[in-house]
Coordinates of N, CA, C and O in Angstrom, one line a residue:
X10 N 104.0 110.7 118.0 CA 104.9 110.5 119.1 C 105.2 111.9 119.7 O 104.8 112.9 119.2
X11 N 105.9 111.8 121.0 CA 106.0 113.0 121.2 C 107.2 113.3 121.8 O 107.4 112.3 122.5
X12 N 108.3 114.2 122.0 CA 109.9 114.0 122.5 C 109.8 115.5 122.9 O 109.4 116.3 122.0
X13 N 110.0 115.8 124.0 CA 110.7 116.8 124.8 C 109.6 118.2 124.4 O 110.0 119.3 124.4
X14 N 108.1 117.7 124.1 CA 107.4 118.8 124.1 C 106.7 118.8 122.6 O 105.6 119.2 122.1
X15 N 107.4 118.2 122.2 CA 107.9 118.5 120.4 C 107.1 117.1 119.5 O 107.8 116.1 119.4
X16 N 105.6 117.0 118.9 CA 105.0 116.2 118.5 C 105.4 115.6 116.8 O 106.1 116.1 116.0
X17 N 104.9 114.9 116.9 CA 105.7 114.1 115.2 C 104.9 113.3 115.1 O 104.6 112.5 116.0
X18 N 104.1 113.2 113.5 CA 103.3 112.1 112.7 C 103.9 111.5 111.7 O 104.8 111.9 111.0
X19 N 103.6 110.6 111.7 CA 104.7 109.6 110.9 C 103.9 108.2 110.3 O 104.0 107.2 110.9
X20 N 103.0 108.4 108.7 CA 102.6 106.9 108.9 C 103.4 105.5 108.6 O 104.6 105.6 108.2
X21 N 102.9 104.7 108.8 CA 103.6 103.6 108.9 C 102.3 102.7 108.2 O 101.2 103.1 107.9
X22 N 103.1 101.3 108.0 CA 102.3 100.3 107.4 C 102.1 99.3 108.4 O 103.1 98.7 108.7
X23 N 101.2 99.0 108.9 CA 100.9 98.1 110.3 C 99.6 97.1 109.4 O 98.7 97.3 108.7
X24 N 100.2 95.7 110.0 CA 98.9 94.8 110.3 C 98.5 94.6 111.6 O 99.3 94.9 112.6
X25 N 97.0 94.0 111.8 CA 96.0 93.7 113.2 C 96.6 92.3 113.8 O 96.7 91.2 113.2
X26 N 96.8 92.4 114.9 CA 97.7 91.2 115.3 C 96.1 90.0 115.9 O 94.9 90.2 115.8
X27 N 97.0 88.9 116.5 CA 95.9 88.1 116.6 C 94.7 89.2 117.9 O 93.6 89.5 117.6
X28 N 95.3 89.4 119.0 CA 95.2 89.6 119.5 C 94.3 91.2 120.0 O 94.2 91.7 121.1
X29 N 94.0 91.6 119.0 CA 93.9 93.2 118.4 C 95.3 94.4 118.3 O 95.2 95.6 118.1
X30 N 96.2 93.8 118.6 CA 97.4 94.9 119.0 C 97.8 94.9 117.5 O 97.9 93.8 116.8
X31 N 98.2 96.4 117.1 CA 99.0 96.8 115.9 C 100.7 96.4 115.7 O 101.5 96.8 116.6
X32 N 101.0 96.0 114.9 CA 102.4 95.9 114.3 C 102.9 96.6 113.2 O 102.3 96.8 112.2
X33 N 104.5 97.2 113.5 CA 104.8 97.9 112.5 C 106.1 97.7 112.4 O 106.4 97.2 113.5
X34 N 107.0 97.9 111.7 CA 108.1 98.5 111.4 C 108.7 99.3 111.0 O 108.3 99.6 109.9
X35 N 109.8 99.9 111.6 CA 110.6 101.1 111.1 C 111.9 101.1 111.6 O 112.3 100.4 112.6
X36 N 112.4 101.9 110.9 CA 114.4 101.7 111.2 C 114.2 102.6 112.4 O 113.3 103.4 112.7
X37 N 115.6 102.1 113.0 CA 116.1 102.5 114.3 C 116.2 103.8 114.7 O 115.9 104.3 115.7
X38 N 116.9 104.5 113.3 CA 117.2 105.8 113.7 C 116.3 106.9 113.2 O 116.6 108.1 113.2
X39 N 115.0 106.4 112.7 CA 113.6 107.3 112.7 C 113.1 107.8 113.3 O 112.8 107.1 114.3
X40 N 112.3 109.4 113.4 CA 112.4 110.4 114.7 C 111.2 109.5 115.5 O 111.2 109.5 116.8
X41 N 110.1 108.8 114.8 CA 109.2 108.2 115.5 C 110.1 107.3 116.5 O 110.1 107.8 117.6
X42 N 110.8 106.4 116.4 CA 111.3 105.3 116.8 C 111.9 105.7 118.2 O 111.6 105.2 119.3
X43 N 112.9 106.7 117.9 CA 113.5 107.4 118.7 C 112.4 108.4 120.1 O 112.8 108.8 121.1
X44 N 111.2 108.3 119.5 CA 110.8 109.1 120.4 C 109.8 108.5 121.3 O 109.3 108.9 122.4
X45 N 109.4 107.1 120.4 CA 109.0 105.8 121.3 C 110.0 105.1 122.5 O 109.7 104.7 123.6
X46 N 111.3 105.2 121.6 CA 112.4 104.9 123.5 C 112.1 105.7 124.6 O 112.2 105.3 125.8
X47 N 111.7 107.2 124.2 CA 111.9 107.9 125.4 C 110.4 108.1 126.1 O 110.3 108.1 127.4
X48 N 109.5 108.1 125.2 CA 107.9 108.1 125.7 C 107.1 107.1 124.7 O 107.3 107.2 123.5
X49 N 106.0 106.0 125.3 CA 105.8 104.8 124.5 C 104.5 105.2 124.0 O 104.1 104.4 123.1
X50 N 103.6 106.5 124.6 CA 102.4 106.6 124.3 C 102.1 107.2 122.5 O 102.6 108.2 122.2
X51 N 101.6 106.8 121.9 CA 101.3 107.0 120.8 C 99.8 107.3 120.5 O 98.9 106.5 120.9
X52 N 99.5 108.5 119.7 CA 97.8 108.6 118.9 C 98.4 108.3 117.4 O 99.5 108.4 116.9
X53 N 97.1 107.9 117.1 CA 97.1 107.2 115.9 C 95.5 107.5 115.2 O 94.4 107.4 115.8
X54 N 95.8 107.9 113.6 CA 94.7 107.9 112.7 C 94.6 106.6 111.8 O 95.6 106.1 111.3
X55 N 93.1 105.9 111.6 CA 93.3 105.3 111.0 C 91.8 105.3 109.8 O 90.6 104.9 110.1
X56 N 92.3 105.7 108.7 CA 91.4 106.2 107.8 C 91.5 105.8 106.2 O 92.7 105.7 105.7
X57 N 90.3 105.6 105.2 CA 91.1 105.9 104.0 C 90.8 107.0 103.5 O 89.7 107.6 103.4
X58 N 92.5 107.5 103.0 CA 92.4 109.1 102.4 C 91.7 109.0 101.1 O 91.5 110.1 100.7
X59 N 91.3 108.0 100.3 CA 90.4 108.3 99.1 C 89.0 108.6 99.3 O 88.2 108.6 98.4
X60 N 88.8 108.8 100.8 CA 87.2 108.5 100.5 C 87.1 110.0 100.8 O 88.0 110.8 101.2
X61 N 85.5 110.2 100.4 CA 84.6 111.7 99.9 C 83.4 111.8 100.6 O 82.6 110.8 100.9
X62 N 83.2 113.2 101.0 CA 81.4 112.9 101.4 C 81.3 111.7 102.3 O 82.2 111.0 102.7
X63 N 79.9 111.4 102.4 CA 79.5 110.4 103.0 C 80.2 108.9 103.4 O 79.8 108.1 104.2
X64 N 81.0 108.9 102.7 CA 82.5 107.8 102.4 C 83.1 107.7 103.6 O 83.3 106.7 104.2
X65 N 83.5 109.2 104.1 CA 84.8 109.4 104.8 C 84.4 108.5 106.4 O 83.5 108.9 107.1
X66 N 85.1 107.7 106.6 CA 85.1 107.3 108.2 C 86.3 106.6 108.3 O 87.0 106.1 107.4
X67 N 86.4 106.6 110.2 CA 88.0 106.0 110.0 C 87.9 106.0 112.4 O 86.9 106.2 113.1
X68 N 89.5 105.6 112.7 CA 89.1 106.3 114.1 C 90.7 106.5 114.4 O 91.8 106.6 113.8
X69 N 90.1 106.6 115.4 CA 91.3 107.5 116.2 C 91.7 106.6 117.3 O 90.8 106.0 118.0
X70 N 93.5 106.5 117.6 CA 93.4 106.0 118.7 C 94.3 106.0 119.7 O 95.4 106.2 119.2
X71 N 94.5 106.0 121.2 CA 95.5 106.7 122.2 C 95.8 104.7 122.0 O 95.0 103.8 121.8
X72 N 97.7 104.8 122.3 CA 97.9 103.3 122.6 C 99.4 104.0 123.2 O 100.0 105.1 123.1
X73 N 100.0 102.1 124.4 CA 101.3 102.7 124.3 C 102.4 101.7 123.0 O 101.8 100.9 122.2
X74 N 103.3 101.7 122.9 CA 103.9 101.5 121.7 C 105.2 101.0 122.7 O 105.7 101.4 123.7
X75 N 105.5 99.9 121.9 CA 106.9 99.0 122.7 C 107.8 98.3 121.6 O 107.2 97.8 120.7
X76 N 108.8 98.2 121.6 CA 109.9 96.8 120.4 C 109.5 95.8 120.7 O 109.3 95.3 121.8
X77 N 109.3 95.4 119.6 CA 109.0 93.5 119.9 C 110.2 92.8 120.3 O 111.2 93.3 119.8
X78 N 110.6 91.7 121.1 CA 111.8 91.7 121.0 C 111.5 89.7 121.7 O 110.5 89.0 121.9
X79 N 113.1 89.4 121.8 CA 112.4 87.8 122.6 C 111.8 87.1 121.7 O 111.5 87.4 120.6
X80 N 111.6 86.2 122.4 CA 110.7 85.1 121.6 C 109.5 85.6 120.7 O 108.9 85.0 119.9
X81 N 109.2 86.7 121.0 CA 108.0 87.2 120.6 C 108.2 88.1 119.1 O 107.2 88.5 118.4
X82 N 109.6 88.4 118.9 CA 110.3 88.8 117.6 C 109.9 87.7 116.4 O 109.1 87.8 115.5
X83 N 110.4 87.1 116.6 CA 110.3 85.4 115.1 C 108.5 85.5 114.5 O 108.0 85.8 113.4
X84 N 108.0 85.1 115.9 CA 106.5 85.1 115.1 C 105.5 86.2 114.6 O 104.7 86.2 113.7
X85 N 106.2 87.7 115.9 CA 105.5 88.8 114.8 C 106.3 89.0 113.7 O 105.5 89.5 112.9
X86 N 107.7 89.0 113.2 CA 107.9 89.3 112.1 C 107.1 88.2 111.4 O 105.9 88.6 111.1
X87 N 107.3 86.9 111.0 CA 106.6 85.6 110.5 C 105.1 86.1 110.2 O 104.5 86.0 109.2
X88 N 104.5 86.8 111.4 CA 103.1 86.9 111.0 C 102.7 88.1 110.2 O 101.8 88.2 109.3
X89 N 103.7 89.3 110.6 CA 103.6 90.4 109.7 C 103.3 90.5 108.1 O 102.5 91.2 107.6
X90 N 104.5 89.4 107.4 CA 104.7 89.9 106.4 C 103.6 89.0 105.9 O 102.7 89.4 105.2
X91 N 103.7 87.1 106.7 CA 102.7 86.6 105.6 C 101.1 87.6 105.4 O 100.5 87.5 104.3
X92 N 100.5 88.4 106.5 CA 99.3 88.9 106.5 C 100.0 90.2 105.6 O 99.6 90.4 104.4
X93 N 101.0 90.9 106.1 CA 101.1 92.4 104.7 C 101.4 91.7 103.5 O 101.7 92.5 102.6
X94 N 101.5 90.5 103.1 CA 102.2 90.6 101.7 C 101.3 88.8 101.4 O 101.8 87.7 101.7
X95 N 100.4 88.9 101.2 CA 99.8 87.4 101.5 C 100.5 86.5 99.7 O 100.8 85.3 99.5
X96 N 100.6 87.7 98.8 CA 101.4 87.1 97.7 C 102.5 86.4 97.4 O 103.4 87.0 96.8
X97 N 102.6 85.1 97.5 CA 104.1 84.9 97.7 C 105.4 85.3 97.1 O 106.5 84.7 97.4
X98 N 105.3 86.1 96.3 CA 106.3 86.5 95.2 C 106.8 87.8 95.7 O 107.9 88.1 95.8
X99 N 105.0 88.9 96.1 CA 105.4 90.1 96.6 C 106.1 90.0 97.8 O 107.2 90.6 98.0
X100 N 105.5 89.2 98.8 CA 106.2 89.0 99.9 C 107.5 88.4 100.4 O 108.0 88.4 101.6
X101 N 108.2 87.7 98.9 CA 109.1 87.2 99.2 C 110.7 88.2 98.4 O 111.8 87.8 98.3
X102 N 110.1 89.6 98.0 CA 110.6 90.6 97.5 C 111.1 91.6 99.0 O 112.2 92.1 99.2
X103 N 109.6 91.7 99.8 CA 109.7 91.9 101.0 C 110.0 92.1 102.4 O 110.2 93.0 103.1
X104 N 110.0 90.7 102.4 CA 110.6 89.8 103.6 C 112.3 89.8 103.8 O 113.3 89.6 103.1
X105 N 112.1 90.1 105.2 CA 113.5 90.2 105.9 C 113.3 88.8 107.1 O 112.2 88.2 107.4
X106 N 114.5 88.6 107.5 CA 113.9 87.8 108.2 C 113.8 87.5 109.8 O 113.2 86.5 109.8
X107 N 114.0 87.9 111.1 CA 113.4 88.4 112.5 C 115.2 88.6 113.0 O 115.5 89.5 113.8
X108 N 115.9 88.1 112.6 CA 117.4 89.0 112.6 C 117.7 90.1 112.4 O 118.6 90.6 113.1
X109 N 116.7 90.9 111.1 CA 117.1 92.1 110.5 C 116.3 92.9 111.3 O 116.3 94.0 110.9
X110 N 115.5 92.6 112.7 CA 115.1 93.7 113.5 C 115.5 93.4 115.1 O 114.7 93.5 116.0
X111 N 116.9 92.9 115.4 CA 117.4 92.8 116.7 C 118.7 93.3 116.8 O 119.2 93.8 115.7
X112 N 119.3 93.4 117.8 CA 120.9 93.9 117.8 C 121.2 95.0 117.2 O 120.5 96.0 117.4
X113 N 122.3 95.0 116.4 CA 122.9 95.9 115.9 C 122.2 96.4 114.1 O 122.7 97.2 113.3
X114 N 120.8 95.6 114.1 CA 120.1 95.6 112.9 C 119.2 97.4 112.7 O 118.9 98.1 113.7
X115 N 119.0 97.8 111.2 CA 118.7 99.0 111.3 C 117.2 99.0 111.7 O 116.8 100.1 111.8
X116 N 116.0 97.9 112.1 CA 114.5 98.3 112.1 C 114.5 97.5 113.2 O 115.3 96.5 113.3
X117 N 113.6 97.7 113.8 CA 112.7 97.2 114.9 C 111.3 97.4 114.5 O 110.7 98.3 113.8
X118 N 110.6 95.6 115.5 CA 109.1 95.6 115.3 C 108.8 96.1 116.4 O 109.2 95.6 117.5
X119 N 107.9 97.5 116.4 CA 106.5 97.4 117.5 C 105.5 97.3 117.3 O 104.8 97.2 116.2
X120 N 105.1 97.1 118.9 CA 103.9 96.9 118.9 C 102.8 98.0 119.6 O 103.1 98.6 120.6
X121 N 101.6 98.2 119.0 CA 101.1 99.1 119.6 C 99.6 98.7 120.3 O 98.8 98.1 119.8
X122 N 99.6 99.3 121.5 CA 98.7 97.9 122.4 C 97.3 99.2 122.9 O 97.6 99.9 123.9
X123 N 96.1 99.3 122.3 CA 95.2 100.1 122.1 C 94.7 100.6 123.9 O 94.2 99.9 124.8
X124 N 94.9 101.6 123.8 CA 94.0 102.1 125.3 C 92.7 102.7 124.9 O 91.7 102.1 125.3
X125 N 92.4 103.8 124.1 CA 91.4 104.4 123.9 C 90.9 104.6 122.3 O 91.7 105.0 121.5
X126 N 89.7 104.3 122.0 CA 89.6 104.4 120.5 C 88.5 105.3 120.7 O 87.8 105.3 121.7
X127 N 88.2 106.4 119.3 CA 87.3 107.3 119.0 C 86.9 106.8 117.9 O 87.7 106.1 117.3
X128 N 85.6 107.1 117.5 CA 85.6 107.0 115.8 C 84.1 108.3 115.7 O 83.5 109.0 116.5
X129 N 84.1 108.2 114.6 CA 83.0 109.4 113.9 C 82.1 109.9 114.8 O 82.0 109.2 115.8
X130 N 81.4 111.0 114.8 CA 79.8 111.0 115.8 C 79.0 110.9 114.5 O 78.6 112.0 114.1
X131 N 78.8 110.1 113.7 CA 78.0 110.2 112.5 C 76.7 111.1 113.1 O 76.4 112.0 112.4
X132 N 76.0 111.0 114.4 CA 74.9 111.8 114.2 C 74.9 113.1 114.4 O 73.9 113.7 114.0
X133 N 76.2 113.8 115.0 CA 76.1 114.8 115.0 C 76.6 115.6 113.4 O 76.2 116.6 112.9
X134 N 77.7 114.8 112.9 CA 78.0 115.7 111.8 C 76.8 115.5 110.8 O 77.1 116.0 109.7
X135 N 75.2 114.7 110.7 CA 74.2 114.7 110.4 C 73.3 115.6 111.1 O 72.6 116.1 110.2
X136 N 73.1 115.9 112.0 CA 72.1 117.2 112.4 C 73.2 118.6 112.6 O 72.9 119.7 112.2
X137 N 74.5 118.3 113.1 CA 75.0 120.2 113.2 C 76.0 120.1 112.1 O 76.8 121.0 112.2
X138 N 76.2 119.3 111.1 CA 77.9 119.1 110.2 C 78.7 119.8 111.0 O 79.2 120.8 110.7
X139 N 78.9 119.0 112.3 CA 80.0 119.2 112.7 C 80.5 117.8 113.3 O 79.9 116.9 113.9
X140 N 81.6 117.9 113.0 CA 82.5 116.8 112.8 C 83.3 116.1 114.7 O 84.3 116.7 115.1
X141 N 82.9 115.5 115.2 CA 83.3 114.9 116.5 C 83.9 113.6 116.6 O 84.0 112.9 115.7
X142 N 84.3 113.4 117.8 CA 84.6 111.8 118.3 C 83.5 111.4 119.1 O 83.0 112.3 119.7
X143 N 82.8 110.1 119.2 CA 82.7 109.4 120.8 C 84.3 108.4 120.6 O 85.2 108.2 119.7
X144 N 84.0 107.8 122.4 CA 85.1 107.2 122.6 C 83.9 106.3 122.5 O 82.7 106.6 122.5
X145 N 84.6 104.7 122.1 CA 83.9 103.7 122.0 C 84.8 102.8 123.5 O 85.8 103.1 124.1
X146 N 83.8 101.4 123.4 CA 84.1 100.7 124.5 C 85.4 99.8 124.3 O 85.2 98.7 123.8
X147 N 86.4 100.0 124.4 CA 87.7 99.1 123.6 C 87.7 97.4 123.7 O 88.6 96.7 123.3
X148 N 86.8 97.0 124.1 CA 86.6 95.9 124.5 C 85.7 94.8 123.6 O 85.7 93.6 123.6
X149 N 84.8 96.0 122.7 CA 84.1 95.8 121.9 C 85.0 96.1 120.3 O 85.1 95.5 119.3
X150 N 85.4 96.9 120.5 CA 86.5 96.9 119.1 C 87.5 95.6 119.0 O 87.6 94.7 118.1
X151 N 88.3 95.6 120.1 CA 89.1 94.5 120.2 C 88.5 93.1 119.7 O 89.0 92.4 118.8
X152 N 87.6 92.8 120.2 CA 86.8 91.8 119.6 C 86.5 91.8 118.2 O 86.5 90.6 117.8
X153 N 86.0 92.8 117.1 CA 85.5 92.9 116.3 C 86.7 92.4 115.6 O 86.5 91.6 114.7
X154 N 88.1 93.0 116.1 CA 89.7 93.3 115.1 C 90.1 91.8 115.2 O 90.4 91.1 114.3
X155 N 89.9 91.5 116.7 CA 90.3 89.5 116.3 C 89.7 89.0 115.2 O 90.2 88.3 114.3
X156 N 88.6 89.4 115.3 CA 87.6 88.7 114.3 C 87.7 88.8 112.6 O 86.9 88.5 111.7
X157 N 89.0 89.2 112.6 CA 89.4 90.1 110.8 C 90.1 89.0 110.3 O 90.6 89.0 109.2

């Protein structure tokens, strides 16, 4: 995020919505949160840090970032947790229920709605080991992510 000049990374735990758009939650008074009211554009890594060598891939991505809120509150929380916590036991340790992110509650759901995605130049960091982005066609990712 970004507030008055001044950048901030912050991960979060997001699932892939139906639609390809990311979901997350965080309390209200978190510097990300706070700095999504004032500007909604958000970049984002998405990688796993265990991997090594040849392993390593992941992408990158420009989106803007909004509260879920409205009718549209109930089913992304509802859809959130059963996809993050598919266990019913863990998820039911988990689970708040679409109250505890409205009004005067401490978290809000956003959502983050993908404009531009990068991922690896595998051929260049194979002929110069140097490490790049292309931008891919978002239209083609989007599709891939419904498809999860």
């Amino acid at each position: 995020t970004n507030s008055g000049g001044e950048v901030w990374v912050a991960p979060v735990n997001y699932v892939i919505g139906p639609e390809g758009q990311l979901y997350f939650y965080s309390a209200v008074k978190a510097r990300h949160s706070e700095d999504i009211e004032k500007d909604s554009r958000v970049m984002c890594a998405v990688y796993n840090s265990t991997a090594v060598g040849e392993e390593v891939d992941g992408m990158q991505f420009i989106g803007n970032c909004s509260v879920v809120s409205g009718n549209e509150l109930k089913e992304v929380s509802e859809y959130y947790f059963k996809v993050n916590f598919p266990d019913p036991k863990e998820r039911e340790w988990w689970y708040r229920p679409y109250t505890s992110f409205e009004g005067n509650a401490p978290w809000r759901f956003y959502k983050i709605e993908l404009v531009k995605i990068y991922i690896i130049d595998i051929e260049s960091v194979m002929k110069t080991q140097i490490d790049r982005r292309l931008e891919v066609e978002i239209g083609s990712i989007l599709e891939n992510l419904k498809a999860l």
